[in-house]
XYZ file of C-alpha atoms in Angstrom:
169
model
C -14.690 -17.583 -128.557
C -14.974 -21.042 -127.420
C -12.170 -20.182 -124.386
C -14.119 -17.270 -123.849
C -17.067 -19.373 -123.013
C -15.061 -22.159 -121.214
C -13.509 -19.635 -118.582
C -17.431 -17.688 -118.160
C -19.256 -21.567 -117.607
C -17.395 -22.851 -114.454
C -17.640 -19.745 -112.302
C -21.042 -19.357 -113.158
C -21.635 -22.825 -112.674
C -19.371 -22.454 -109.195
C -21.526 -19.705 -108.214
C -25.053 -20.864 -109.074
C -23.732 -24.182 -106.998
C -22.843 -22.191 -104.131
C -25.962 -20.461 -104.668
C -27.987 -23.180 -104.062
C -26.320 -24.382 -101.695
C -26.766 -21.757 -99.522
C -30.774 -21.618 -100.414
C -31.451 -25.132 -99.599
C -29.741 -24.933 -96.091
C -31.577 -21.440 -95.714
C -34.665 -23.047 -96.315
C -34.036 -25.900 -93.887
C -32.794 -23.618 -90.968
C -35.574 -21.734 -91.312
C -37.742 -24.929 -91.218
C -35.809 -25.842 -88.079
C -36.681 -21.952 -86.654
C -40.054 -22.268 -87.335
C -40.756 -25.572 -85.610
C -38.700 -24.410 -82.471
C -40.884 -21.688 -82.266
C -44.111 -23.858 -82.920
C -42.727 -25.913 -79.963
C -42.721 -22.828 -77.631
C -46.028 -21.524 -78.407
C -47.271 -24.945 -77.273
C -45.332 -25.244 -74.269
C -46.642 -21.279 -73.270
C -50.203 -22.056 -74.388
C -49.900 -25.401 -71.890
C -48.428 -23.499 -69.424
C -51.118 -20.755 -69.795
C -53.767 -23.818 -69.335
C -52.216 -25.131 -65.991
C -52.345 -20.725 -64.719
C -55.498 -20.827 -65.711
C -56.317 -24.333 -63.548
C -54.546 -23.632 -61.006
C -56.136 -20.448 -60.553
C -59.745 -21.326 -60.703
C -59.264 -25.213 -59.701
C -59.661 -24.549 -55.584
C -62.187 -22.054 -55.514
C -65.827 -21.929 -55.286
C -68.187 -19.807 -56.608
C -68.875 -18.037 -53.243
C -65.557 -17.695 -52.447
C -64.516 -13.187 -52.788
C -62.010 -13.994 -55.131
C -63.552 -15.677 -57.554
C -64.537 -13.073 -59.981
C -60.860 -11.841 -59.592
C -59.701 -14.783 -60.451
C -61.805 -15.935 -63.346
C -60.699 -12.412 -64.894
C -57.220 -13.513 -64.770
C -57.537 -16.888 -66.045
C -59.736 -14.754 -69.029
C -56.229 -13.074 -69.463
C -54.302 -16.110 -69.820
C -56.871 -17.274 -72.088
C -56.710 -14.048 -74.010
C -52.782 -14.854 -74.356
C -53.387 -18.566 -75.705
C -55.653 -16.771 -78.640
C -53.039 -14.643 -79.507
C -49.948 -17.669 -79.839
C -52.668 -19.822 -81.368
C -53.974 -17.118 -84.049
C -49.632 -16.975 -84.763
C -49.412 -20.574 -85.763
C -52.998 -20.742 -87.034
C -52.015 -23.373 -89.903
C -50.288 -25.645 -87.649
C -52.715 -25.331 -85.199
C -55.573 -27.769 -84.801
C -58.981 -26.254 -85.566
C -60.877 -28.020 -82.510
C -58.574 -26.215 -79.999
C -58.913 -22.449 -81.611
C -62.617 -22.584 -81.524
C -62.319 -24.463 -77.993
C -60.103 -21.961 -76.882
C -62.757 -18.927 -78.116
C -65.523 -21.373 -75.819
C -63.322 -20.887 -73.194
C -62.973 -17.528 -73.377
C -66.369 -16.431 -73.694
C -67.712 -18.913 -70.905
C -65.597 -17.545 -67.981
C -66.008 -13.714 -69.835
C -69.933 -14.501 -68.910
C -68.972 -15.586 -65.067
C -67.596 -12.399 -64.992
C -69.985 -10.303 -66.076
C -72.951 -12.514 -64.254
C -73.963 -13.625 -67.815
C -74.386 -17.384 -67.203
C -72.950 -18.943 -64.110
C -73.716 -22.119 -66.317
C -71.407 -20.825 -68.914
C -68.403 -20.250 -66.760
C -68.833 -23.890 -64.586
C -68.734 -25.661 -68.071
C -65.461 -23.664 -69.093
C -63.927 -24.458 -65.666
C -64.609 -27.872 -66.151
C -63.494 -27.800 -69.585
C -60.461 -26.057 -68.545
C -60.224 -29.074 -65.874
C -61.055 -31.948 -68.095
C -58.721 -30.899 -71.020
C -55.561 -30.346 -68.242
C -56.048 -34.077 -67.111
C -56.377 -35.561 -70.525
C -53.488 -33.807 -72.364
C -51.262 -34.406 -69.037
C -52.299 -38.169 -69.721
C -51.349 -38.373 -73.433
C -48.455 -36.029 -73.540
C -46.379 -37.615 -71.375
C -43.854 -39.270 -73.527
C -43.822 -36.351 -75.793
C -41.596 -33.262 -75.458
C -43.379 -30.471 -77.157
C -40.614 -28.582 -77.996
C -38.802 -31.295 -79.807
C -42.038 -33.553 -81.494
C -44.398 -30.209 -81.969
C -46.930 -31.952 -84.097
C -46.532 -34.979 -81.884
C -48.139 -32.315 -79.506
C -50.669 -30.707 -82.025
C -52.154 -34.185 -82.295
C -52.238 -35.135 -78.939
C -54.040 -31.992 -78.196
C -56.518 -32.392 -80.864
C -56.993 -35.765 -79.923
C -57.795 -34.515 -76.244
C -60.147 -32.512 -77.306
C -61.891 -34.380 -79.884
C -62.460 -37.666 -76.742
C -65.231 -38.073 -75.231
C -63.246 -39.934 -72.667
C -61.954 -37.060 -71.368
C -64.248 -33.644 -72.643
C -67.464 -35.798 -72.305
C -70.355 -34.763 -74.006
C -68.769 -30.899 -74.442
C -66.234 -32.495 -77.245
C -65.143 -31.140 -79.960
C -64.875 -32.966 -83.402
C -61.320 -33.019 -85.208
């Protein structure tokens, strides 16, 4: 009985090593997936930002493009809620409502709402694109993620560079 239970213990103890093993590099892997993909969500929400400047930045209000292109930087917008409400845990809570601000102040240039509304998200949209390209500049956001997190809550939350429109952390 006692060889019986000798020659049962070590493969079951071989296996449930292997086993865990395999769980605990699993679990870091997927760790490693998930921050690579946190990474790229920041780098596309950034690079939706700069669309969005770049599309709005030299244009006035009089200009017959304007509405045109507020409606696309709406879009990109649009496309920064939808990576942000992916990673909503990692994601800092003063850009997600910012982000909503956003959207609804150039939505009401659009529709003729408040012109107020949409020059306070353009210069939101300004202001934020200048700080973070300030403070991010020795950070990759694809390898330090929540390097980048913080540096964008931080952005938002100064009033060195929001002014009196910031946002508290």
């Amino acid at each position: 009985m006692k060889q019986k239970l000798n020659k049962v213990i070590l493969p079951v103890l071989l296996l449930s090593f292997a086993l865990n093993v395999f769980f605990i590099s699993y679990y870091f892997y997927e760790k490693k997936r998930e921050e690579e993909r946190l990474g790229q969500a920041i780098n596309y929400i950034m690079f939706n930002m700069n669309e969005s400047v770049n599309l709005i930045n030299e244009i006035d209000k009089n200009h017959p493009e304007y509405k045109d292109r507020l409606i696309l930087a709406q879009n990109k917008v649009a496309e920064n809620e939808g990576l942000i409400n992916a990673h909503i845990k990692e994601m800092p809570q003063n850009l997600v409502s910012w982000n909503g601000g956003i959207g609804v102040g150039l939505g009401n240039g659009i529709y003729g709402v408040s012109e107020k509304g949409a020059a306070e998200a353009v210069e939101d949209l300004l202001n934020f694109k200048k700080g973070y390209d300030k403070e991010i500049q020795h950070v990759n956001p694809e390898d330090r993620p929540y390097e980048a997190i913080e540096v964008i809550e931080n952005v938002l939350s100064s009033k060195k560079y929001m002014g009196e429109r910031f946002i508290y952390k």
